[in-house]
PDB file of C-alpha atoms in Angstrom:
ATOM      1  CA  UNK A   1      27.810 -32.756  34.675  1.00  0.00           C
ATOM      2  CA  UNK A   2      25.608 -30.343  36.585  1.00  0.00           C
ATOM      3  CA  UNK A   3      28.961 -27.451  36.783  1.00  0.00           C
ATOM      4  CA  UNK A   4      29.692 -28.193  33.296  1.00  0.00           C
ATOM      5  CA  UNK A   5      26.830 -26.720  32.068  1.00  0.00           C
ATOM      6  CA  UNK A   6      26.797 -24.213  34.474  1.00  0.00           C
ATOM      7  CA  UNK A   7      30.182 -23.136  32.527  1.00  0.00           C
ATOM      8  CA  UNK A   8      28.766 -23.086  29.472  1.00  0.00           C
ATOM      9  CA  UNK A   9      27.247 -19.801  29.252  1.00  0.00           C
ATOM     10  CA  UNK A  10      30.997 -17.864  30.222  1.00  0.00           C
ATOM     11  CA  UNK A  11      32.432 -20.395  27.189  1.00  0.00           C
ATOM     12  CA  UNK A  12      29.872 -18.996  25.123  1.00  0.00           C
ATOM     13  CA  UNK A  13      30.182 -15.399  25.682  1.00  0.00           C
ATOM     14  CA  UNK A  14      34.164 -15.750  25.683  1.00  0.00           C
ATOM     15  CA  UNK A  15      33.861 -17.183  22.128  1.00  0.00           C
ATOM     16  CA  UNK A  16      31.141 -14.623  21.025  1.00  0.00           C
ATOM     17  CA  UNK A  17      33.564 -11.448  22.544  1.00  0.00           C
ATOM     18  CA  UNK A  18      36.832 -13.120  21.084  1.00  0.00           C
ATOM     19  CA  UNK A  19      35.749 -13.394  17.817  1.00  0.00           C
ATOM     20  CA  UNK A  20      33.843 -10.047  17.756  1.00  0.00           C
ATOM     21  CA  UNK A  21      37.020  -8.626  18.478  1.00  0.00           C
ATOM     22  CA  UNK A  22      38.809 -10.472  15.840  1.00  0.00           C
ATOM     23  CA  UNK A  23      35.819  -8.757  13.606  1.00  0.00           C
ATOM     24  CA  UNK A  24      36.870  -5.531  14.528  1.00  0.00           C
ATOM     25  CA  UNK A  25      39.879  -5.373  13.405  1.00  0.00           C
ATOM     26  CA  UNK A  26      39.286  -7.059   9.860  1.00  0.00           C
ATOM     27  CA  UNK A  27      36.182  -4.504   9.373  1.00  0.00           C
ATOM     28  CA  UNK A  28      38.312  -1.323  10.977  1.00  0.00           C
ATOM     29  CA  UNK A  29      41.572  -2.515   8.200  1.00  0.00           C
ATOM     30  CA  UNK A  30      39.523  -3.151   5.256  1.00  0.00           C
ATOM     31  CA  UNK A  31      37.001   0.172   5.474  1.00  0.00           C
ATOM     32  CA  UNK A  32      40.779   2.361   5.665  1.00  0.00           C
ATOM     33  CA  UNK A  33      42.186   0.322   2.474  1.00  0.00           C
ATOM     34  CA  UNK A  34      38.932   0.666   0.664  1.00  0.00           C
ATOM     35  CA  UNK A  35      38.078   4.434   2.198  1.00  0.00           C
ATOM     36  CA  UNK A  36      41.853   5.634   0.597  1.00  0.00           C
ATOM     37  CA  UNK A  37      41.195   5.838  -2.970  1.00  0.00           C
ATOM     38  CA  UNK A  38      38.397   8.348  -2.361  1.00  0.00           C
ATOM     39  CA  UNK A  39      39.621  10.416   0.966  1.00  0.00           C
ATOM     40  CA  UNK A  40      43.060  10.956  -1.349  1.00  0.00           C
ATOM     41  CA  UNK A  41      41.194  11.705  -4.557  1.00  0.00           C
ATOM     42  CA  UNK A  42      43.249  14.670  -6.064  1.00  0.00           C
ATOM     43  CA  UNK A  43      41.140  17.943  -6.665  1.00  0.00           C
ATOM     44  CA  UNK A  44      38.134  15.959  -6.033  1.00  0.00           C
ATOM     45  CA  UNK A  45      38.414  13.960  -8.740  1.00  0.00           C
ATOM     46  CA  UNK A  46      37.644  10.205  -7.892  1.00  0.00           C
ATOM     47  CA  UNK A  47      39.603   7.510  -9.979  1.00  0.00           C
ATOM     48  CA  UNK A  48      37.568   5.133 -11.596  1.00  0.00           C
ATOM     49  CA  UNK A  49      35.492   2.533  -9.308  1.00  0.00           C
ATOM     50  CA  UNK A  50      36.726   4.750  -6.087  1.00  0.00           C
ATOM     51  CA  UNK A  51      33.506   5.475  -5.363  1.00  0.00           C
ATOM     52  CA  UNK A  52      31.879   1.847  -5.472  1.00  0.00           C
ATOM     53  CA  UNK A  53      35.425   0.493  -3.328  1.00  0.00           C
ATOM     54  CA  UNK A  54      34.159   3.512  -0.474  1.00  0.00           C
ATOM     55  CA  UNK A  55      30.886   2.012  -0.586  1.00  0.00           C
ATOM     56  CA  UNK A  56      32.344  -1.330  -0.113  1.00  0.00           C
ATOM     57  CA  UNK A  57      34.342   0.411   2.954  1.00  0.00           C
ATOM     58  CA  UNK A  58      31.248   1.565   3.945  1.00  0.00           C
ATOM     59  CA  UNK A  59      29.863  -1.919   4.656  1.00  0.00           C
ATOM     60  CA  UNK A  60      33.077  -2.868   6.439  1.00  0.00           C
ATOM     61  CA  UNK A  61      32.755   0.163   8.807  1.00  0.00           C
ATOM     62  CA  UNK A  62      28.913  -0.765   9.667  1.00  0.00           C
ATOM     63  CA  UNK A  63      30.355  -4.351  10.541  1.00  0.00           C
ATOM     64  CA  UNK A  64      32.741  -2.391  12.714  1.00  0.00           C
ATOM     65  CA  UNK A  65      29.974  -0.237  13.883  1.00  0.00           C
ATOM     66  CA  UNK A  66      28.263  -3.415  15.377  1.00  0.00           C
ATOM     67  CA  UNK A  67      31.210  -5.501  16.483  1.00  0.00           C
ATOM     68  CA  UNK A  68      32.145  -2.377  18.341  1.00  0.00           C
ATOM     69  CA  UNK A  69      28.995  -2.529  20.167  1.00  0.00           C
ATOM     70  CA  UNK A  70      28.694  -5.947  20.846  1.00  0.00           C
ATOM     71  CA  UNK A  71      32.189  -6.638  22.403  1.00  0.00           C
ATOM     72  CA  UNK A  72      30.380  -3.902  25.044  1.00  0.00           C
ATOM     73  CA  UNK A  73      27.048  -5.783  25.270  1.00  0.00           C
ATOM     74  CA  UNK A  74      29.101  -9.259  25.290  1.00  0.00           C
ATOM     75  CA  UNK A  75      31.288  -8.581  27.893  1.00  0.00           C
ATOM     76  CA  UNK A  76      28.925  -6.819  30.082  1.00  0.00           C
ATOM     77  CA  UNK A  77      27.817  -9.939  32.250  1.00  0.00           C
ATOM     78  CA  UNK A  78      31.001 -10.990  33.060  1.00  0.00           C
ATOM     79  CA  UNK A  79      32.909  -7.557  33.535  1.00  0.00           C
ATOM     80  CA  UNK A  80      30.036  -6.722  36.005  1.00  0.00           C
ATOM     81  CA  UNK A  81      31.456  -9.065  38.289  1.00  0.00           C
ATOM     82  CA  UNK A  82      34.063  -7.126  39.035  1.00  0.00           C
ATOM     83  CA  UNK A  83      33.178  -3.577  38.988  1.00  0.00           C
ATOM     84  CA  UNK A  84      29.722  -2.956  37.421  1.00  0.00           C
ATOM     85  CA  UNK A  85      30.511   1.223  37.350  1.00  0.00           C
ATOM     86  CA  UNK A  86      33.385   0.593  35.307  1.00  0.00           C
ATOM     87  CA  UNK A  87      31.800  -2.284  33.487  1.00  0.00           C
ATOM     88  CA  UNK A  88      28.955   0.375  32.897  1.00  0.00           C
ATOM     89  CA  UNK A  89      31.362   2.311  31.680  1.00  0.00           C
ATOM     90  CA  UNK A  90      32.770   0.422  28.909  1.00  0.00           C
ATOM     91  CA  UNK A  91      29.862  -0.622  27.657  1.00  0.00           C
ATOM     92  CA  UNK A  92      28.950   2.818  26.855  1.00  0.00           C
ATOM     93  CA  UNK A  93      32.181   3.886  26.292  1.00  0.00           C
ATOM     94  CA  UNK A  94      32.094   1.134  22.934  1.00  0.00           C
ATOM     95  CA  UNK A  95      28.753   2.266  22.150  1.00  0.00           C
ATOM     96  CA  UNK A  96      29.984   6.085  22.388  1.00  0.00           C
ATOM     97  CA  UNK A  97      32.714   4.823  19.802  1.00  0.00           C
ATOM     98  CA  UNK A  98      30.364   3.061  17.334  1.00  0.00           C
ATOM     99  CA  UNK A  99      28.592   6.233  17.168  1.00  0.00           C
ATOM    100  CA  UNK A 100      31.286   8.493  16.419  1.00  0.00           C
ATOM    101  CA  UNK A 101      32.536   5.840  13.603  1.00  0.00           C
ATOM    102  CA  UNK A 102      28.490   5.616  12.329  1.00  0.00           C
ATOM    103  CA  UNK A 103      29.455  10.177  12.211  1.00  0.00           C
ATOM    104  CA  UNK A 104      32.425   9.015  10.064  1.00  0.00           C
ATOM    105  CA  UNK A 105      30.056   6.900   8.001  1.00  0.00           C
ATOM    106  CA  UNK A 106      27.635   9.094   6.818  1.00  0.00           C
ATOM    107  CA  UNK A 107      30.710  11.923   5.868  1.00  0.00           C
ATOM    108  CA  UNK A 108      31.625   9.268   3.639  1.00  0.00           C
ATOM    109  CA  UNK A 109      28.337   8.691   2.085  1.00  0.00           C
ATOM    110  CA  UNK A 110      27.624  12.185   1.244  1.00  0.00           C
ATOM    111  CA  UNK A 111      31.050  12.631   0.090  1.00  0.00           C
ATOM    112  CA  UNK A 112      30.617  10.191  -2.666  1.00  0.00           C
ATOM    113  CA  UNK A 113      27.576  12.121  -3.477  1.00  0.00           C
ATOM    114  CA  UNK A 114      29.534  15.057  -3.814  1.00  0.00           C
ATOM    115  CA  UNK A 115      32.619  13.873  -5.609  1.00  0.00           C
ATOM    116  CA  UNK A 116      30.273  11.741  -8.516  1.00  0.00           C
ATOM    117  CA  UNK A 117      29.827  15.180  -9.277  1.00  0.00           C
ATOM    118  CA  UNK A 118      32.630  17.449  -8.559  1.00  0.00           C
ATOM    119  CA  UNK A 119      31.469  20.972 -10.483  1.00  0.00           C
ATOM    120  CA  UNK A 120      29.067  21.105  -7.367  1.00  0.00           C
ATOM    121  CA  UNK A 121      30.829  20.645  -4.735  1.00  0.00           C
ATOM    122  CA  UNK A 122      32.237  23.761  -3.990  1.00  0.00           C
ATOM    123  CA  UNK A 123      34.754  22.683  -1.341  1.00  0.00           C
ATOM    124  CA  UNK A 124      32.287  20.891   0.874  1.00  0.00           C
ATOM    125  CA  UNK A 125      33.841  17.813   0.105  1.00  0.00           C
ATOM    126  CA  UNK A 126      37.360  18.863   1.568  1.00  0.00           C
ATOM    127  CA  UNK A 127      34.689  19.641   4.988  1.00  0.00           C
ATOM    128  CA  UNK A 128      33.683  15.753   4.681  1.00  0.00           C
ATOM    129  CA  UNK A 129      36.851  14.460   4.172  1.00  0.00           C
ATOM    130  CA  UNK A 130      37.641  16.343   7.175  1.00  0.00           C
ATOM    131  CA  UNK A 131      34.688  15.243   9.452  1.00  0.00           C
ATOM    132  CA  UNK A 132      35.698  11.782   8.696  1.00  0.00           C
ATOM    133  CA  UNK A 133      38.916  12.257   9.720  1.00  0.00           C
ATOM    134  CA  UNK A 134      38.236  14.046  12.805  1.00  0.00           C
ATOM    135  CA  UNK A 135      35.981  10.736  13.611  1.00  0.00           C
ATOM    136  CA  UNK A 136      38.901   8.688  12.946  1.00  0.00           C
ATOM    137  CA  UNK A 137      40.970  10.642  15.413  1.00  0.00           C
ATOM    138  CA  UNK A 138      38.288  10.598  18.031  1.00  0.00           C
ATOM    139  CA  UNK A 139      36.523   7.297  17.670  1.00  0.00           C
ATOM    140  CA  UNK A 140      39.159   4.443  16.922  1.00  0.00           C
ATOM    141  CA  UNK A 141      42.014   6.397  18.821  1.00  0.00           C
ATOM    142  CA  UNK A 142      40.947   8.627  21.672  1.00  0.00           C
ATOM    143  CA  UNK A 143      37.345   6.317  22.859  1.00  0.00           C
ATOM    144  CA  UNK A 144      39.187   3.316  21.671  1.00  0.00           C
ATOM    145  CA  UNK A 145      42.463   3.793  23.936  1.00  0.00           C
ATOM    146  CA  UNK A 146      40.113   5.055  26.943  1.00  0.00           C
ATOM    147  CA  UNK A 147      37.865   1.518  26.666  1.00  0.00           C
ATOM    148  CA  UNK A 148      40.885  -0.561  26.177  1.00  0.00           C
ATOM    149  CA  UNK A 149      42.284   0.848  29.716  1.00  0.00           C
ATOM    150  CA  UNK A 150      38.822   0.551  31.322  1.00  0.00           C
ATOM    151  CA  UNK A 151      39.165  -3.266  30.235  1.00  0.00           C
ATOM    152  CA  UNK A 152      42.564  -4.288  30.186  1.00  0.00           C
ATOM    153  CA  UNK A 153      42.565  -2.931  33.947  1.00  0.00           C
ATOM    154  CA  UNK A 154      39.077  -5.126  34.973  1.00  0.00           C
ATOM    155  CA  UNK A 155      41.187  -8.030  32.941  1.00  0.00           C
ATOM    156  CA  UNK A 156      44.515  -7.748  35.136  1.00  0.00           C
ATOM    157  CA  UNK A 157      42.900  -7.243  38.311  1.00  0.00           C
ATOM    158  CA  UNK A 158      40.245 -10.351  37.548  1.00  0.00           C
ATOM    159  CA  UNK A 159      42.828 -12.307  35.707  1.00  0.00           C
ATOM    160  CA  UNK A 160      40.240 -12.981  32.860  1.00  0.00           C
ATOM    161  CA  UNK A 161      43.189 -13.168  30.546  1.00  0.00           C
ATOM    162  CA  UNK A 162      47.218 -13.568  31.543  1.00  0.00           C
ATOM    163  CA  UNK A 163      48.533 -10.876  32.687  1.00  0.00           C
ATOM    164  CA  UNK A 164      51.284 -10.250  30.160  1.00  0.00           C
ATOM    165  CA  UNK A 165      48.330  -9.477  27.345  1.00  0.00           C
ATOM    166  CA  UNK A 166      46.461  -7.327  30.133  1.00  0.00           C
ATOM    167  CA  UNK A 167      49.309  -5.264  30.066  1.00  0.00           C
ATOM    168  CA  UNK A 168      49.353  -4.760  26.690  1.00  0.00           C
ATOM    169  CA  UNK A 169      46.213  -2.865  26.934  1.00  0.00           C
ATOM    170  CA  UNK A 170      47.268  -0.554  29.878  1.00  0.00           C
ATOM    171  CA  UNK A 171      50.452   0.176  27.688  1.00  0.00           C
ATOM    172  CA  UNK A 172      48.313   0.250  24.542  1.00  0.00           C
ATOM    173  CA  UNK A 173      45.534   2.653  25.804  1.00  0.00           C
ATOM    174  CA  UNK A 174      47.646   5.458  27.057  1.00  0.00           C
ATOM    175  CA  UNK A 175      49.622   5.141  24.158  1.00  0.00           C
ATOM    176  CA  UNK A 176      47.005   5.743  21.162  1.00  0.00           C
ATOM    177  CA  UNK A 177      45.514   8.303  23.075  1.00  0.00           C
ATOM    178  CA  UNK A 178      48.614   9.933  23.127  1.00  0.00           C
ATOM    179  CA  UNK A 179      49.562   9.205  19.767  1.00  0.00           C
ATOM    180  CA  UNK A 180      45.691  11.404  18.567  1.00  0.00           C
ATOM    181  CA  UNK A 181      46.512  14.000  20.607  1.00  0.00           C
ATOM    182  CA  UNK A 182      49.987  14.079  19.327  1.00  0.00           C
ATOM    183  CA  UNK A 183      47.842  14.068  15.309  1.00  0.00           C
ATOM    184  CA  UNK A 184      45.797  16.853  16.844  1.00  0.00           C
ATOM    185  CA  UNK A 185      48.117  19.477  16.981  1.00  0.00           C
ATOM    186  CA  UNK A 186      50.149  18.863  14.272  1.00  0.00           C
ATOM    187  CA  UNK A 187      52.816  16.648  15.702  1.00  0.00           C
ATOM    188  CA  UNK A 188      52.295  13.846  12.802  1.00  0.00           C
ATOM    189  CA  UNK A 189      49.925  12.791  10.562  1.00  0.00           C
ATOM    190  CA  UNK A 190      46.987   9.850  10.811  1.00  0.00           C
ATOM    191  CA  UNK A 191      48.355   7.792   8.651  1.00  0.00           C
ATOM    192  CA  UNK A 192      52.360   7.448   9.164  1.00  0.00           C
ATOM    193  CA  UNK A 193      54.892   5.663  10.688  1.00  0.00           C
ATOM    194  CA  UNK A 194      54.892   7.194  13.951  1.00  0.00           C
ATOM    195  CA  UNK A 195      50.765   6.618  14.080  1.00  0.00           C
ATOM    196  CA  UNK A 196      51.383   3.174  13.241  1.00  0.00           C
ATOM    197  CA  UNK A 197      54.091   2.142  15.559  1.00  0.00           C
ATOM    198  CA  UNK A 198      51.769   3.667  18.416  1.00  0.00           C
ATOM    199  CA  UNK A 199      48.751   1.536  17.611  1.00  0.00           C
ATOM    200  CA  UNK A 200      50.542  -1.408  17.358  1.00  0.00           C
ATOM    201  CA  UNK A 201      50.677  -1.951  21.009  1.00  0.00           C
ATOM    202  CA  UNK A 202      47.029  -1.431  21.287  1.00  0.00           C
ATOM    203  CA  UNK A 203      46.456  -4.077  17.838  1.00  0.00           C
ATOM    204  CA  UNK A 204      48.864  -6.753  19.826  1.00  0.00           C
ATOM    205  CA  UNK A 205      46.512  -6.484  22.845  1.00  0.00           C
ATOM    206  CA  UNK A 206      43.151  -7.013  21.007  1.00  0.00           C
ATOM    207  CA  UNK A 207      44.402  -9.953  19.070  1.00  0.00           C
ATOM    208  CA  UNK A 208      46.041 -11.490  22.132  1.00  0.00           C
ATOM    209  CA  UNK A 209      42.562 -10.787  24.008  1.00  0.00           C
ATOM    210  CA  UNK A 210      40.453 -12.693  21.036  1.00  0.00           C
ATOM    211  CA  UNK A 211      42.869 -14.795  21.083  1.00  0.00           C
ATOM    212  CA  UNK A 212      42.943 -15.958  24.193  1.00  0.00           C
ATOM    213  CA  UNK A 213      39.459 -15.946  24.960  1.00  0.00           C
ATOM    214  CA  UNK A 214      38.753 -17.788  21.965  1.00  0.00           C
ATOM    215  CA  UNK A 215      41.031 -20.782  22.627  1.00  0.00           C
ATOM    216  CA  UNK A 216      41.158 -20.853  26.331  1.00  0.00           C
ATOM    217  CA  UNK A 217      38.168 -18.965  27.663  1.00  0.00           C
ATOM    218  CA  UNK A 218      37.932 -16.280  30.728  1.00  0.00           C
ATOM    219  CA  UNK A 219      40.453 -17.224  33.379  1.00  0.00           C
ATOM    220  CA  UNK A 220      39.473 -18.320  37.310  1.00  0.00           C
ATOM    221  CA  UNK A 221      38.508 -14.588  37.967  1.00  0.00           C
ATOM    222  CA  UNK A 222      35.268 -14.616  36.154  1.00  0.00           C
ATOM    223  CA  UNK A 223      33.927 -16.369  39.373  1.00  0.00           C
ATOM    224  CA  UNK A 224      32.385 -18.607  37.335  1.00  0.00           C
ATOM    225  CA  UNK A 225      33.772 -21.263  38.939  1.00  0.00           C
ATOM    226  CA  UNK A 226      33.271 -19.869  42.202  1.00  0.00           C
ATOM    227  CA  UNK A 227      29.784 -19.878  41.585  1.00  0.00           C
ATOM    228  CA  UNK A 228      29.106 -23.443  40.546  1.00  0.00           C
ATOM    229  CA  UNK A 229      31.160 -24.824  43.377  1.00  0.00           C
ATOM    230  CA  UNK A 230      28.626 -22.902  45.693  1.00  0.00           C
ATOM    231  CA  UNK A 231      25.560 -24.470  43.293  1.00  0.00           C
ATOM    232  CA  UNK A 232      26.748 -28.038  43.823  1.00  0.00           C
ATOM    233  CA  UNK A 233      27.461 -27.433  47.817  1.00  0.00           C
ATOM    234  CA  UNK A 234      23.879 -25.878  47.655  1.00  0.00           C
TER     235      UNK A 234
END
């Protein structure tokens, strides 16, 4: 009874990271559906209710902003384990991510200000839509393939998850990194098939990681087990 509850806390935080994850990706879809009307918006001209459907995007992204940061903070106790620099370094590497999405925010914001009234812009709204696509590039692509290597890596070599989803996220990473740099110079744009195809790798792994932890928990390399047996021999 005694190691049950001594597993409890590992459950807990498995559950809390899966589903944060899971959060992610809902927030991160519905902010670029809801962002589109306005970021396309022809010679600045919004279509009616595009502005109160970016707002609504808005909210989604600040729900990304802090399921970002808390699949960091959640996993931090049990990543530690097995390599508390690198562990370190995810954590900040999420929170360095949810920052650069909170940039991408606030372009947004004062681009709705901007585009409500349109005679007085004078071209700074093309700059916003720009920073927030810039943010895009660098937050949810280039940060978000580094932390998924830094993790999927701790997860194959720990065995938190199966292996065949851990490698997922070492194909992923790489991949959507890649695939921004490839945006950067011209290669493609954001939004197309090619950009698409090279997240999906990087999607696959972060539902198959929720998933996973959700249903079955952290596999025998947490050393959570390890560490009850030596609390009962004790």
């Amino acid at each position: 009874m005694r190691g049950t509850e001594k597993m409890n806390p590992d459950r807990r935080t498995a559950v809390a990271a899966g589903s944060l994850f899971l959060l992610t990706e809902v927030a991160a879809i519905a902010g670029a559906v809801l962002y589109r009307p306005l970021l396309g918006a022809a010679d600045g001209r919004l279509a009616q209710g595009a502005d109160t459907q970016a707002l609504l995007g808005v909210l989604c992204e600040v729900v990304l902003v802090v399921a970002v940061a808390g699949t960091g903070a959640a996993l931090f106790p049990v990543l530690r384990r097995h390599g508390e620099g690198l562990a370190l370094g995810y954590a900040f590497g999420r929170l360095l991510e949810a920052a650069v999405i909170a940039l991408g925010i606030v372009a947004v914001l004062a681009l709705v200000t901007l585009r409500r009234d349109p005679g007085e812009s004078a071209g700074a709204d093309a700059a916003l839509a720009a920073v927030h696509d810039w943010t895009f590039l660098l937050g949810p692509n280039i940060a978000l393939g580094l932390n998924t290597v830094v993790l999927a890596y701790l997860a194959y070599r720990a065995r938190l998850v199966p292996r065949f989803i851990a490698v997922l996220g070492l194909i992923g990473g790489p991949l959507i990194c890649l695939s921004a740099v490839a945006v950067m110079f011209g290669a493609y744009a954001q939004l197309s098939a090619a950009g698409s195809v090279a997240a999906l790798p990087v999607f696959a792994w972060e539902l198959g990681f929720a998933g996973w932890l959700i249903a079955k928990g952290f596999g025998p390399g947490t050393g959570a087990v390890s560490g009850v047996k030596g609390a009962s021999a004790g």
